Short mmCIF file of N, CA and C in Angstrom, two decimals:
data_model
loop_
_atom_site.label_atom_id
_atom_site.label_comp_id
_atom_site.label_asym_id
_atom_site.label_seq_id
_atom_site.Cartn_x
_atom_site.Cartn_y
_atom_site.Cartn_z
N MET A 215 10.90 16.52 26.38
CA MET A 215 11.97 16.11 26.44
C MET A 215 11.91 14.76 26.05
N GLU A 216 11.94 13.71 26.67
CA GLU A 216 11.96 12.63 26.54
C GLU A 216 11.00 11.58 25.27
N LYS A 217 9.73 12.56 25.50
CA LYS A 217 9.07 11.84 24.56
C LYS A 217 10.15 12.65 22.60
N ALA A 218 10.02 13.73 22.92
CA ALA A 218 10.82 14.51 22.05
C ALA A 218 11.73 13.65 21.69
N LEU A 219 12.22 13.51 22.37
CA LEU A 219 14.18 12.70 21.74
C LEU A 219 13.53 11.93 21.58
N TRP A 220 12.91 10.61 21.71
CA TRP A 220 12.11 9.22 20.94
C TRP A 220 12.17 9.51 19.88
N TYR A 221 11.31 10.01 19.57
CA TYR A 221 10.84 10.86 17.96
C TYR A 221 11.92 11.12 17.34
N LEU A 222 12.09 12.13 17.43
CA LEU A 222 13.63 12.66 16.76
C LEU A 222 14.78 11.56 16.51
N LEU A 223 15.13 10.80 17.24
CA LEU A 223 16.29 9.88 16.73
C LEU A 223 15.64 7.82 16.33
N THR A 224 14.76 8.11 17.04
CA THR A 224 14.08 6.72 16.29
C THR A 224 13.23 6.37 15.57
N ALA A 225 12.32 7.87 14.89
CA ALA A 225 10.92 7.46 14.13
C ALA A 225 11.63 8.12 13.10
N THR A 226 12.52 9.21 12.99
CA THR A 226 12.77 9.40 11.45
C THR A 226 14.13 9.43 10.82
N ARG A 227 13.71 10.08 9.64
CA ARG A 227 14.96 9.16 8.41
C ARG A 227 16.47 9.70 8.84
N GLY A 228 16.73 11.00 9.74
CA GLY A 228 18.25 11.27 10.29
C GLY A 228 18.14 10.69 10.91
N GLY A 229 18.16 9.86 11.95
CA GLY A 229 17.59 9.76 13.80
C GLY A 229 19.36 9.14 13.73
N GLU A 230 19.17 8.64 12.80
CA GLU A 230 20.84 8.27 13.68
C GLU A 230 21.76 8.70 13.99
N ASN A 231 22.17 9.26 12.66
CA ASN A 231 22.92 10.70 12.25
C ASN A 231 23.30 11.84 13.89
N ARG A 232 21.89 11.51 14.46
CA ARG A 232 21.53 12.63 15.50
C ARG A 232 21.84 12.56 16.83
N VAL A 233 21.85 10.54 16.71
CA VAL A 233 22.46 10.61 17.72
C VAL A 233 24.22 10.12 17.39
N ARG A 234 24.66 10.21 16.90
CA ARG A 234 25.82 10.16 16.17
C ARG A 234 26.39 11.69 16.72
N ILE A 235 25.09 12.30 16.61
CA ILE A 235 26.15 13.90 16.62
C ILE A 235 26.49 14.17 18.16
N ILE A 236 25.05 13.91 18.83
CA ILE A 236 25.20 14.29 20.62
C ILE A 236 26.29 12.95 21.34
N ARG A 237 26.60 11.47 19.97
CA ARG A 237 27.16 10.95 20.89
C ARG A 237 28.67 12.22 20.96
N THR A 238 29.31 12.62 19.86
CA THR A 238 30.18 13.68 20.04
C THR A 238 30.23 14.22 20.14
N LEU A 239 29.14 14.82 21.11
CA LEU A 239 29.36 15.87 21.35
C LEU A 239 28.97 16.12 22.67
N SER A 240 28.79 14.68 23.71
CA SER A 240 29.62 14.61 24.82
C SER A 240 30.75 14.02 25.24
N ASP A 241 31.52 14.24 24.02
CA ASP A 241 32.87 13.84 24.32
C ASP A 241 33.17 15.31 24.10
N GLN A 242 32.95 16.74 23.29
CA GLN A 242 33.96 17.39 24.19
C GLN A 242 32.23 18.58 22.65
N PRO A 243 32.63 19.45 23.16
CA PRO A 243 31.85 20.92 21.80
C PRO A 243 32.79 20.78 20.99
N LEU A 244 31.92 21.04 19.54
CA LEU A 244 32.43 21.02 18.62
C LEU A 244 31.69 22.54 17.66
N ASN A 245 32.13 22.65 16.50
CA ASN A 245 31.72 23.73 15.74
C ASN A 245 31.40 22.36 14.43
N ALA A 246 29.86 23.44 13.69
CA ALA A 246 29.45 22.04 13.27
C ALA A 246 30.40 21.70 11.83
N ASN A 247 31.85 22.73 11.78
CA ASN A 247 32.15 22.07 10.43
C ASN A 247 33.20 20.78 11.27
N ARG A 248 33.75 20.98 12.12
CA ARG A 248 34.41 19.93 12.81
C ARG A 248 33.67 18.65 12.81
N LEU A 249 32.34 19.17 13.36
CA LEU A 249 31.29 17.94 13.24
C LEU A 249 31.12 16.77 11.53
N ALA A 250 31.43 18.34 10.72
CA ALA A 250 30.69 17.22 9.12
C ALA A 250 32.06 16.37 9.34
N ASP A 251 33.04 17.14 9.60
CA ASP A 251 34.73 16.22 9.71
C ASP A 251 34.71 15.00 10.24
N GLU A 252 34.84 14.71 11.53
CA GLU A 252 34.12 13.86 12.34
C GLU A 252 33.54 12.87 11.93
N LEU A 253 32.56 13.25 11.73
CA LEU A 253 31.53 12.42 11.37
C LEU A 253 30.91 11.95 9.41
N ASP A 254 32.12 12.51 8.49
CA ASP A 254 32.25 12.15 7.74
C ASP A 254 30.44 12.54 7.14
N VAL A 255 29.78 13.03 7.65
CA VAL A 255 28.64 14.14 6.86
C VAL A 255 28.85 15.38 6.07
N GLY A 256 28.36 15.04 5.50
CA GLY A 256 27.91 16.90 4.61
C GLY A 256 27.55 17.95 5.84
N TYR A 257 28.32 19.17 5.58
CA TYR A 257 28.27 20.40 6.06
C TYR A 257 26.46 20.34 6.61
N LYS A 258 26.06 20.42 5.24
CA LYS A 258 23.90 21.04 5.14
C LYS A 258 23.45 19.90 5.69
N THR A 259 24.11 18.95 5.88
CA THR A 259 23.36 17.25 6.97
C THR A 259 23.63 18.10 8.22
N ILE A 260 24.30 17.68 8.26
CA ILE A 260 24.95 18.96 9.95
C ILE A 260 24.45 19.87 10.73
N ARG A 261 24.47 21.00 9.61
CA ARG A 261 23.47 22.03 9.79
C ARG A 261 22.29 21.67 10.15
N HIS A 262 21.80 21.10 9.55
CA HIS A 262 19.92 21.00 9.13
C HIS A 262 19.83 20.07 11.02
N HIS A 263 20.46 19.28 10.99
CA HIS A 263 20.56 18.08 12.25
C HIS A 263 20.53 18.89 13.66
N LEU A 264 22.02 19.85 13.51
CA LEU A 264 22.18 20.76 14.28
C LEU A 264 20.73 21.92 14.93
N ASP A 265 20.66 22.68 13.91
CA ASP A 265 19.12 23.59 13.91
C ASP A 265 17.84 22.43 14.04
N VAL A 266 17.61 21.55 13.69
CA VAL A 266 16.41 20.30 14.77
C VAL A 266 16.50 20.32 16.19
N LEU A 267 17.69 19.68 16.22
CA LEU A 267 18.36 19.64 17.65
C LEU A 267 17.45 20.61 18.84
N GLU A 268 18.67 22.26 18.15
CA GLU A 268 18.66 23.54 19.11
C GLU A 268 17.06 23.35 18.83
N SER A 269 15.96 23.20 18.05
CA SER A 269 14.97 23.51 18.06
C SER A 269 13.77 22.89 19.11
N HIS A 270 14.45 21.71 19.70
CA HIS A 270 14.23 21.21 20.84
C HIS A 270 15.00 20.67 21.98
N GLY A 271 15.99 22.36 22.21
CA GLY A 271 16.17 22.12 22.93
C GLY A 271 17.61 20.54 23.07
N VAL A 272 17.59 20.39 22.30
CA VAL A 272 19.27 19.18 23.07
C VAL A 272 20.39 19.78 23.01
N VAL A 273 20.49 20.50 22.11
CA VAL A 273 21.89 21.11 21.88
C VAL A 273 21.53 22.37 22.29
N GLU A 274 23.05 23.16 21.92
CA GLU A 274 22.55 24.63 22.72
C GLU A 274 24.69 25.70 21.00
N ALA A 275 24.18 26.51 20.60
CA ALA A 275 25.40 27.02 20.51
C ALA A 275 25.61 28.11 21.39
N GLY A 276 26.78 28.13 22.03
CA GLY A 276 27.58 29.35 22.39
C GLY A 276 29.04 29.83 21.76
N GLY A 277 29.24 30.49 21.99
CA GLY A 277 30.64 31.83 21.34
C GLY A 277 30.01 32.78 20.64
N GLU A 278 31.23 33.26 19.94
CA GLU A 278 30.82 34.09 18.52
C GLU A 278 30.15 33.40 17.46
N LYS A 279 29.48 34.29 16.64
CA LYS A 279 28.35 33.63 15.27
C LYS A 279 29.08 32.54 14.45
N TYR A 280 29.97 32.53 14.48
CA TYR A 280 31.32 32.77 13.42
C TYR A 280 31.67 30.97 13.77
N GLY A 281 31.85 29.73 13.00
CA GLY A 281 32.49 28.64 13.69
C GLY A 281 31.99 28.98 15.52
N GLN A 282 30.56 29.25 15.76
CA GLN A 282 30.43 28.55 17.19
C GLN A 282 29.85 27.59 17.34
N LEU A 283 30.40 26.89 19.13
CA LEU A 283 30.67 26.14 18.97
C LEU A 283 29.05 25.03 20.13
N TYR A 284 29.29 24.47 19.61
CA TYR A 284 27.37 23.25 19.92
C TYR A 284 27.83 22.63 21.06
N PHE A 285 27.00 22.90 22.56
CA PHE A 285 27.00 21.64 23.68
C PHE A 285 25.80 20.91 23.70
N LEU A 286 25.57 20.27 24.26
CA LEU A 286 24.57 19.60 25.29
C LEU A 286 24.15 20.19 25.92
N THR A 287 22.47 20.61 26.45
CA THR A 287 21.82 21.95 27.31
C THR A 287 21.62 21.00 28.21
N ASP A 288 21.61 21.17 29.44
CA ASP A 288 21.18 21.04 30.63
C ASP A 288 20.60 19.84 30.66
N GLN A 289 19.46 20.79 30.24
CA GLN A 289 17.98 19.83 30.10
C GLN A 289 18.53 18.68 29.52
N PHE A 290 18.91 18.34 28.31
CA PHE A 290 19.07 16.83 27.45
C PHE A 290 19.95 15.94 28.42
N GLU A 291 20.68 16.80 29.58
CA GLU A 291 22.07 16.76 30.82
C GLU A 291 20.59 15.21 31.42
N HIS A 292 19.84 15.78 31.65
CA HIS A 292 18.68 15.58 32.53
C HIS A 292 17.56 14.00 32.16
N SER A 293 17.70 14.40 31.00
CA SER A 293 17.23 12.91 29.99
C SER A 293 18.73 11.72 29.51
N ARG A 294 19.08 11.98 29.77
CA ARG A 294 20.36 11.64 29.35
C ARG A 294 20.62 9.34 29.42
N ASP A 295 19.07 9.35 30.40
CA ASP A 295 19.13 7.84 30.91
C ASP A 295 18.36 7.33 30.18
N THR A 296 17.68 8.55 29.34
CA THR A 296 15.89 8.63 28.17
C THR A 296 16.85 7.85 26.53
N PHE A 297 18.30 8.87 27.18
CA PHE A 297 19.07 8.61 25.67
C PHE A 297 19.55 7.72 25.41
N GLU A 298 20.86 7.07 26.92
CA GLU A 298 20.97 5.95 27.13
C GLU A 298 20.25 4.57 26.44
N GLN A 299 18.74 4.58 27.58
CA GLN A 299 18.22 4.01 26.74
C GLN A 299 18.08 3.55 25.44
N ILE A 300 17.58 4.61 24.58
CA ILE A 300 16.77 4.85 23.64
C ILE A 300 18.30 3.71 22.70
N THR A 301 19.17 4.43 22.72
CA THR A 301 20.47 3.96 21.91
C THR A 301 21.51 2.40 21.92
N LYS A 302 20.76 2.53 23.59
CA LYS A 302 21.40 0.95 23.90
C LYS A 302 22.19 -0.02 23.04
N HIS A 303 20.93 -0.27 21.61
CA HIS A 303 21.52 -1.44 20.64
C HIS A 303 21.87 -1.10 19.84
N LEU A 304 22.77 0.44 19.73
CA LEU A 304 23.28 0.54 19.08
C LEU A 304 24.33 0.49 19.25
N GLU A 305 25.06 -0.29 18.03
CA GLU A 305 26.89 -0.98 18.31
C GLU A 305 27.79 -0.40 19.84
N MET B 155 -14.11 4.16 -16.98
CA MET B 155 -14.28 4.39 -14.82
C MET B 155 -14.51 5.98 -14.94
N GLY B 156 -15.58 6.37 -14.05
CA GLY B 156 -15.03 7.63 -14.19
C GLY B 156 -13.73 9.08 -13.25
N THR B 157 -14.13 9.95 -14.09
CA THR B 157 -13.59 10.74 -13.69
C THR B 157 -13.08 10.99 -11.93
N GLN B 158 -13.74 10.65 -11.04
CA GLN B 158 -13.19 10.69 -9.74
C GLN B 158 -12.74 9.90 -8.96
N ILE B 159 -13.40 8.76 -9.37
CA ILE B 159 -13.13 6.98 -9.35
C ILE B 159 -11.43 7.37 -9.63
N MET B 160 -11.40 7.69 -10.62
CA MET B 160 -9.75 7.63 -11.55
C MET B 160 -8.69 7.91 -10.33
N ALA B 161 -9.51 9.56 -10.22
CA ALA B 161 -8.78 10.27 -9.19
C ALA B 161 -8.47 10.14 -7.92
N ALA B 162 -9.66 9.49 -7.65
CA ALA B 162 -9.96 8.83 -5.88
C ALA B 162 -8.36 7.67 -6.28
N SER B 163 -8.52 6.69 -7.54
CA SER B 163 -7.62 5.50 -6.85
C SER B 163 -6.33 6.06 -7.65
N VAL B 164 -5.68 7.12 -7.83
CA VAL B 164 -4.32 7.51 -8.73
C VAL B 164 -4.20 8.67 -7.22
N LEU B 165 -4.94 8.88 -5.84
CA LEU B 165 -4.20 9.14 -4.46
C LEU B 165 -3.95 8.50 -4.34
N SER B 166 -4.70 6.95 -3.96
CA SER B 166 -4.69 5.90 -3.05
C SER B 166 -2.77 5.03 -3.82
N GLY B 167 -2.62 5.07 -5.13
CA GLY B 167 -1.38 4.78 -5.40
C GLY B 167 -0.78 5.74 -4.47
N VAL B 168 -0.52 6.86 -4.49
CA VAL B 168 0.48 7.69 -4.34
C VAL B 168 0.60 7.65 -2.76
N ASN B 169 -0.92 7.10 -1.81
CA ASN B 169 -0.90 6.92 -0.47
C ASN B 169 0.21 6.02 -0.36
N ILE B 170 0.22 5.07 -1.08
CA ILE B 170 1.22 3.96 -1.12
C ILE B 170 2.78 4.34 -1.71
N VAL B 171 2.99 5.15 -1.97
CA VAL B 171 4.23 5.51 -2.37
C VAL B 171 4.77 6.38 -0.97
N PHE B 172 3.42 6.44 0.04
CA PHE B 172 4.44 7.43 0.91
C PHE B 172 5.00 6.02 2.16
N LEU B 173 3.66 5.23 2.18
CA LEU B 173 3.29 4.60 3.01
C LEU B 173 4.65 3.69 2.40
N ALA B 174 4.98 3.46 1.61
CA ALA B 174 6.01 2.60 1.13
C ALA B 174 7.40 3.13 1.43
N ALA B 175 7.78 4.11 1.44
CA ALA B 175 8.52 5.19 1.96
C ALA B 175 8.72 5.09 3.21
N LEU B 176 7.94 5.57 4.05
CA LEU B 176 7.63 5.12 6.17
C LEU B 176 8.39 4.49 5.63
N ALA B 177 7.56 2.86 6.11
CA ALA B 177 8.03 1.80 5.43
C ALA B 177 9.48 1.79 6.17
N ALA B 178 10.03 2.32 4.74
CA ALA B 178 11.75 1.68 4.51
C ALA B 178 12.24 2.53 5.17
N VAL B 179 11.77 3.66 6.08
CA VAL B 179 12.87 4.57 6.69
C VAL B 179 11.90 3.51 8.51
N TRP B 180 11.23 3.36 8.58
CA TRP B 180 10.97 2.93 10.15
C TRP B 180 11.43 1.42 10.18
N VAL B 181 11.74 0.69 9.22
CA VAL B 181 12.52 -1.01 8.80
C VAL B 181 13.65 -0.42 9.76
N ARG B 182 14.29 0.12 8.07
CA ARG B 182 15.88 0.34 8.60
C ARG B 182 16.11 0.90 10.36
N ASN B 183 15.45 2.32 10.76
CA ASN B 183 15.03 2.73 12.28
C ASN B 183 15.37 1.69 13.56
N TYR B 184 13.83 0.40 12.84
CA TYR B 184 13.53 -0.81 13.68
C TYR B 184 15.57 -1.75 14.02
N ARG B 185 15.82 -1.79 12.72
CA ARG B 185 16.66 -2.03 12.67
C ARG B 185 18.12 -1.82 13.68
N THR B 186 18.34 -0.22 13.47
CA THR B 186 19.24 -0.25 14.27
C THR B 186 18.67 0.26 15.67
N PHE B 187 18.11 0.24 16.06
CA PHE B 187 17.39 0.77 17.53
C PHE B 187 16.93 -0.32 17.91
N ARG B 188 15.64 -0.95 17.06
CA ARG B 188 15.16 -2.22 18.55
C ARG B 188 14.02 -1.53 19.00
N THR B 189 12.91 -0.24 18.95
CA THR B 189 12.65 0.14 19.70
C THR B 189 11.40 -0.70 19.74
N SER B 190 10.21 -0.41 20.74
CA SER B 190 8.74 -0.47 20.17
C SER B 190 8.15 0.09 19.63
N LEU B 191 8.57 1.72 20.10
CA LEU B 191 7.99 2.87 19.60
C LEU B 191 8.28 2.75 17.76
N VAL B 192 9.51 2.54 17.16
CA VAL B 192 9.28 2.23 16.08
C VAL B 192 8.68 1.71 15.37
N LEU B 193 8.21 -0.32 15.84
CA LEU B 193 7.86 -1.26 15.58
C LEU B 193 6.39 -1.16 15.69
N GLY B 194 5.80 -0.19 16.68
CA GLY B 194 4.31 -0.01 16.51
C GLY B 194 4.10 1.42 14.89
N LEU B 195 4.66 2.28 14.58
CA LEU B 195 5.30 2.94 13.14
C LEU B 195 5.16 2.25 12.05
N LEU B 196 5.73 1.22 12.37
CA LEU B 196 5.86 -0.26 11.17
C LEU B 196 4.69 -0.87 10.62
N ALA B 197 3.87 -1.10 11.76
CA ALA B 197 2.71 -1.83 12.32
C ALA B 197 1.79 -0.75 11.40
N PHE B 198 2.32 0.27 11.68
CA PHE B 198 1.05 1.60 11.50
C PHE B 198 0.57 1.42 9.65
N ALA B 199 2.08 1.39 8.99
CA ALA B 199 2.36 1.88 7.74
C ALA B 199 2.04 0.98 7.03
N VAL B 200 1.94 -0.43 7.56
CA VAL B 200 1.86 -1.73 6.96
C VAL B 200 0.73 -2.03 6.66
N VAL B 201 0.36 -1.98 8.12
CA VAL B 201 -1.80 -1.60 7.98
C VAL B 201 -2.38 -0.56 6.76
N MET B 202 -1.84 0.60 6.79
CA MET B 202 -2.16 1.56 6.39
C MET B 202 -2.00 1.16 4.80
N LEU B 203 -0.89 0.91 4.24
CA LEU B 203 -0.23 0.40 3.01
C LEU B 203 -1.86 -1.22 1.92
N VAL B 204 -1.95 -2.39 3.19
CA VAL B 204 -3.14 -2.67 3.20
C VAL B 204 -4.09 -2.81 2.88
N GLU B 205 -4.54 -1.10 3.76
CA GLU B 205 -5.47 -0.77 3.25
C GLU B 205 -5.86 0.07 2.30
N ASN B 206 -4.76 0.86 1.59
CA ASN B 206 -4.96 1.48 0.38
C ASN B 206 -5.53 0.46 -0.88
N ALA B 207 -4.35 -0.73 -0.36
CA ALA B 207 -4.12 -2.05 -1.55
C ALA B 207 -5.16 -1.91 -1.76
N PHE B 208 -6.42 -2.58 -0.74
CA PHE B 208 -7.70 -3.14 -0.61
C PHE B 208 -8.67 -1.69 -1.22
N ALA B 209 -8.53 -0.57 -0.72
CA ALA B 209 -8.87 0.15 -1.61
C ALA B 209 -8.54 0.35 -3.25
N LEU B 210 -7.70 -0.25 -3.58
CA LEU B 210 -7.41 0.19 -5.63
C LEU B 210 -8.63 -1.24 -5.85
N TYR B 211 -8.07 -1.99 -5.14
CA TYR B 211 -8.92 -3.03 -5.74
C TYR B 211 -10.53 -3.08 -6.23
N PHE B 212 -10.80 -2.42 -4.58
CA PHE B 212 -11.79 -2.25 -4.99
C PHE B 212 -12.37 -1.30 -5.92
N LEU B 213 -12.25 0.03 -5.52
CA LEU B 213 -12.77 0.86 -6.83
C LEU B 213 -12.33 0.33 -8.13
N PHE B 214 -10.93 -0.98 -8.63
CA PHE B 214 -11.59 -0.94 -9.44
C PHE B 214 -12.28 -2.41 -10.29
N THR B 215 -12.35 -3.31 -9.37
CA THR B 215 -13.65 -4.15 -9.12
C THR B 215 -14.81 -3.64 -8.88
N MET B 216 -14.61 -2.99 -8.24
CA MET B 216 -16.81 -2.44 -7.76
C MET B 216 -16.67 -1.40 -8.15
N GLN B 217 -16.52 -0.60 -9.54
CA GLN B 217 -16.97 0.30 -10.51
C GLN B 217 -18.66 0.27 -10.85
N SER B 218 -19.57 -0.50 -10.77
CA SER B 218 -21.15 -0.82 -10.76
C SER B 218 -21.35 -0.34 -9.99
N LEU B 219 -20.21 -0.58 -8.70
CA LEU B 219 -21.20 0.31 -7.39
C LEU B 219 -20.73 1.91 -6.92
N TYR B 220 -19.94 2.11 -7.41
CA TYR B 220 -19.49 3.65 -7.58
C TYR B 220 -20.66 4.55 -8.59
N SER B 221 -20.51 3.60 -10.15
CA SER B 221 -21.00 4.25 -11.02
C SER B 221 -22.28 4.92 -11.07
N GLY B 222 -23.22 4.50 -9.97
CA GLY B 222 -24.49 4.94 -9.86
C GLY B 222 -24.76 6.27 -10.20
N ASP B 223 -23.95 6.68 -8.24
CA ASP B 223 -24.16 7.88 -7.29
C ASP B 223 -23.14 9.43 -7.65
N PRO B 224 -23.17 9.68 -8.39
CA PRO B 224 -21.74 10.85 -8.29
C PRO B 224 -21.43 11.07 -6.65
N HIS B 225 -22.39 11.34 -5.92
CA HIS B 225 -22.49 11.27 -4.33
C HIS B 225 -21.26 10.19 -4.11
N VAL B 226 -21.62 9.52 -3.83
CA VAL B 226 -20.82 8.58 -3.53
C VAL B 226 -18.65 9.05 -4.33
N GLN B 227 -19.38 8.66 -5.48
CA GLN B 227 -18.09 8.95 -5.89
C GLN B 227 -17.53 9.66 -5.16
N GLN B 228 -18.17 11.43 -5.19
CA GLN B 228 -16.79 12.81 -4.38
C GLN B 228 -16.67 11.84 -2.99
N ALA B 229 -17.94 11.42 -1.90
CA ALA B 229 -17.16 11.10 -1.05
C ALA B 229 -15.87 9.94 -0.98
N VAL B 230 -15.91 9.42 -1.79
CA VAL B 230 -14.47 8.31 -1.96
C VAL B 230 -13.25 9.17 -2.26
N LEU B 231 -13.46 10.01 -3.20
CA LEU B 231 -12.35 11.03 -3.51
C LEU B 231 -11.97 11.90 -2.22
N VAL B 232 -13.16 12.73 -1.70
CA VAL B 232 -12.89 13.30 -0.71
C VAL B 232 -12.25 12.56 0.69
N LEU B 233 -12.31 11.56 1.00
CA LEU B 233 -12.14 10.70 1.91
C LEU B 233 -10.13 10.04 0.92
N ARG B 234 -10.13 9.86 0.25
CA ARG B 234 -8.53 9.37 -0.11
C ARG B 234 -7.97 10.71 -0.21
N ALA B 235 -8.43 11.75 -0.30
CA ALA B 235 -7.76 13.17 -0.47
C ALA B 235 -7.59 14.03 0.97
N LEU B 236 -8.23 13.04 1.73
CA LEU B 236 -8.01 13.02 3.50
C LEU B 236 -7.40 12.38 3.47
N GLN B 237 -7.02 11.20 3.55
CA GLN B 237 -5.79 10.50 4.20
C GLN B 237 -4.75 11.22 3.52
N LEU B 238 -4.27 11.68 1.76
CA LEU B 238 -2.69 11.67 1.45
C LEU B 238 -2.25 13.53 2.13
N LEU B 239 -3.47 13.83 2.66
CA LEU B 239 -2.66 15.53 3.42
C LEU B 239 -2.28 14.74 4.55
N ALA B 240 -3.36 14.34 5.44
CA ALA B 240 -2.78 13.09 6.43
C ALA B 240 -0.61 12.47 6.70
N LEU B 241 -1.43 11.73 5.17
CA LEU B 241 0.67 10.97 5.05
C LEU B 241 1.29 11.82 4.46
N THR B 242 0.58 13.24 3.57
CA THR B 242 1.91 14.38 3.37
C THR B 242 2.40 14.43 4.81
N PHE B 243 1.59 14.82 5.61
CA PHE B 243 2.38 15.96 6.69
C PHE B 243 3.41 14.69 7.51
N LEU B 244 2.77 13.56 7.68
CA LEU B 244 3.94 12.24 8.31
C LEU B 244 4.67 12.15 8.13
N THR B 245 4.77 12.10 6.77
CA THR B 245 5.83 12.00 5.88
C THR B 245 6.34 13.31 5.63
N TYR B 246 6.53 14.68 6.30
CA TYR B 246 7.24 15.80 6.30
C TYR B 246 7.69 15.43 6.41
N VAL B 247 7.51 15.25 8.21
CA VAL B 247 8.44 15.57 9.67
C VAL B 247 9.26 13.98 9.51
N THR B 248 8.62 13.07 9.46
CA THR B 248 9.53 11.97 9.41
C THR B 248 10.53 12.14 8.88
N MET B 249 10.57 12.04 7.25
CA MET B 249 12.19 12.51 6.24
C MET B 249 12.51 13.92 7.18
N ARG B 250 12.31 14.38 7.52
CA ARG B 250 13.30 15.62 8.56
C ARG B 250 14.47 15.14 8.91
#
């Protein structure tokens, strides 16, 4: 998980937006639509990032199919120190 | 210029485009995250850029070296193509 976080967040083009998604979901679980509004990023882009984060076990979807909420996984919470270290220079 | 050497030059040109795109992403991310991982990736891209610039330079200035032997031309082309394939994978996962 730690290695994946480093690569996903710092080495790729969408890394900064993925950090913003994780930070927003730290405050409260949201669905893709709300995330798109909150971060002022296109819905398709948010969907793409959520799929990438989900496939790496960072987020998981809960509830019913449409408008389902995204949560941070327990696995991610175990690696939260790494996340804080990665983002410590970010505003 | 032989066809194979011309093709190898074009592939080096495409490698340079990919590496410039990767370097642009990593420069931007380094400004954001300031981590040594990104700095390492950036150094990798810059060295590979220089390598491809030299390759292009040699392909243009040392044609007499390549022109005598079609096997040499083929080997150069294969090496350029394999590097392009490697960079294609890296660019794909980085741009996602």
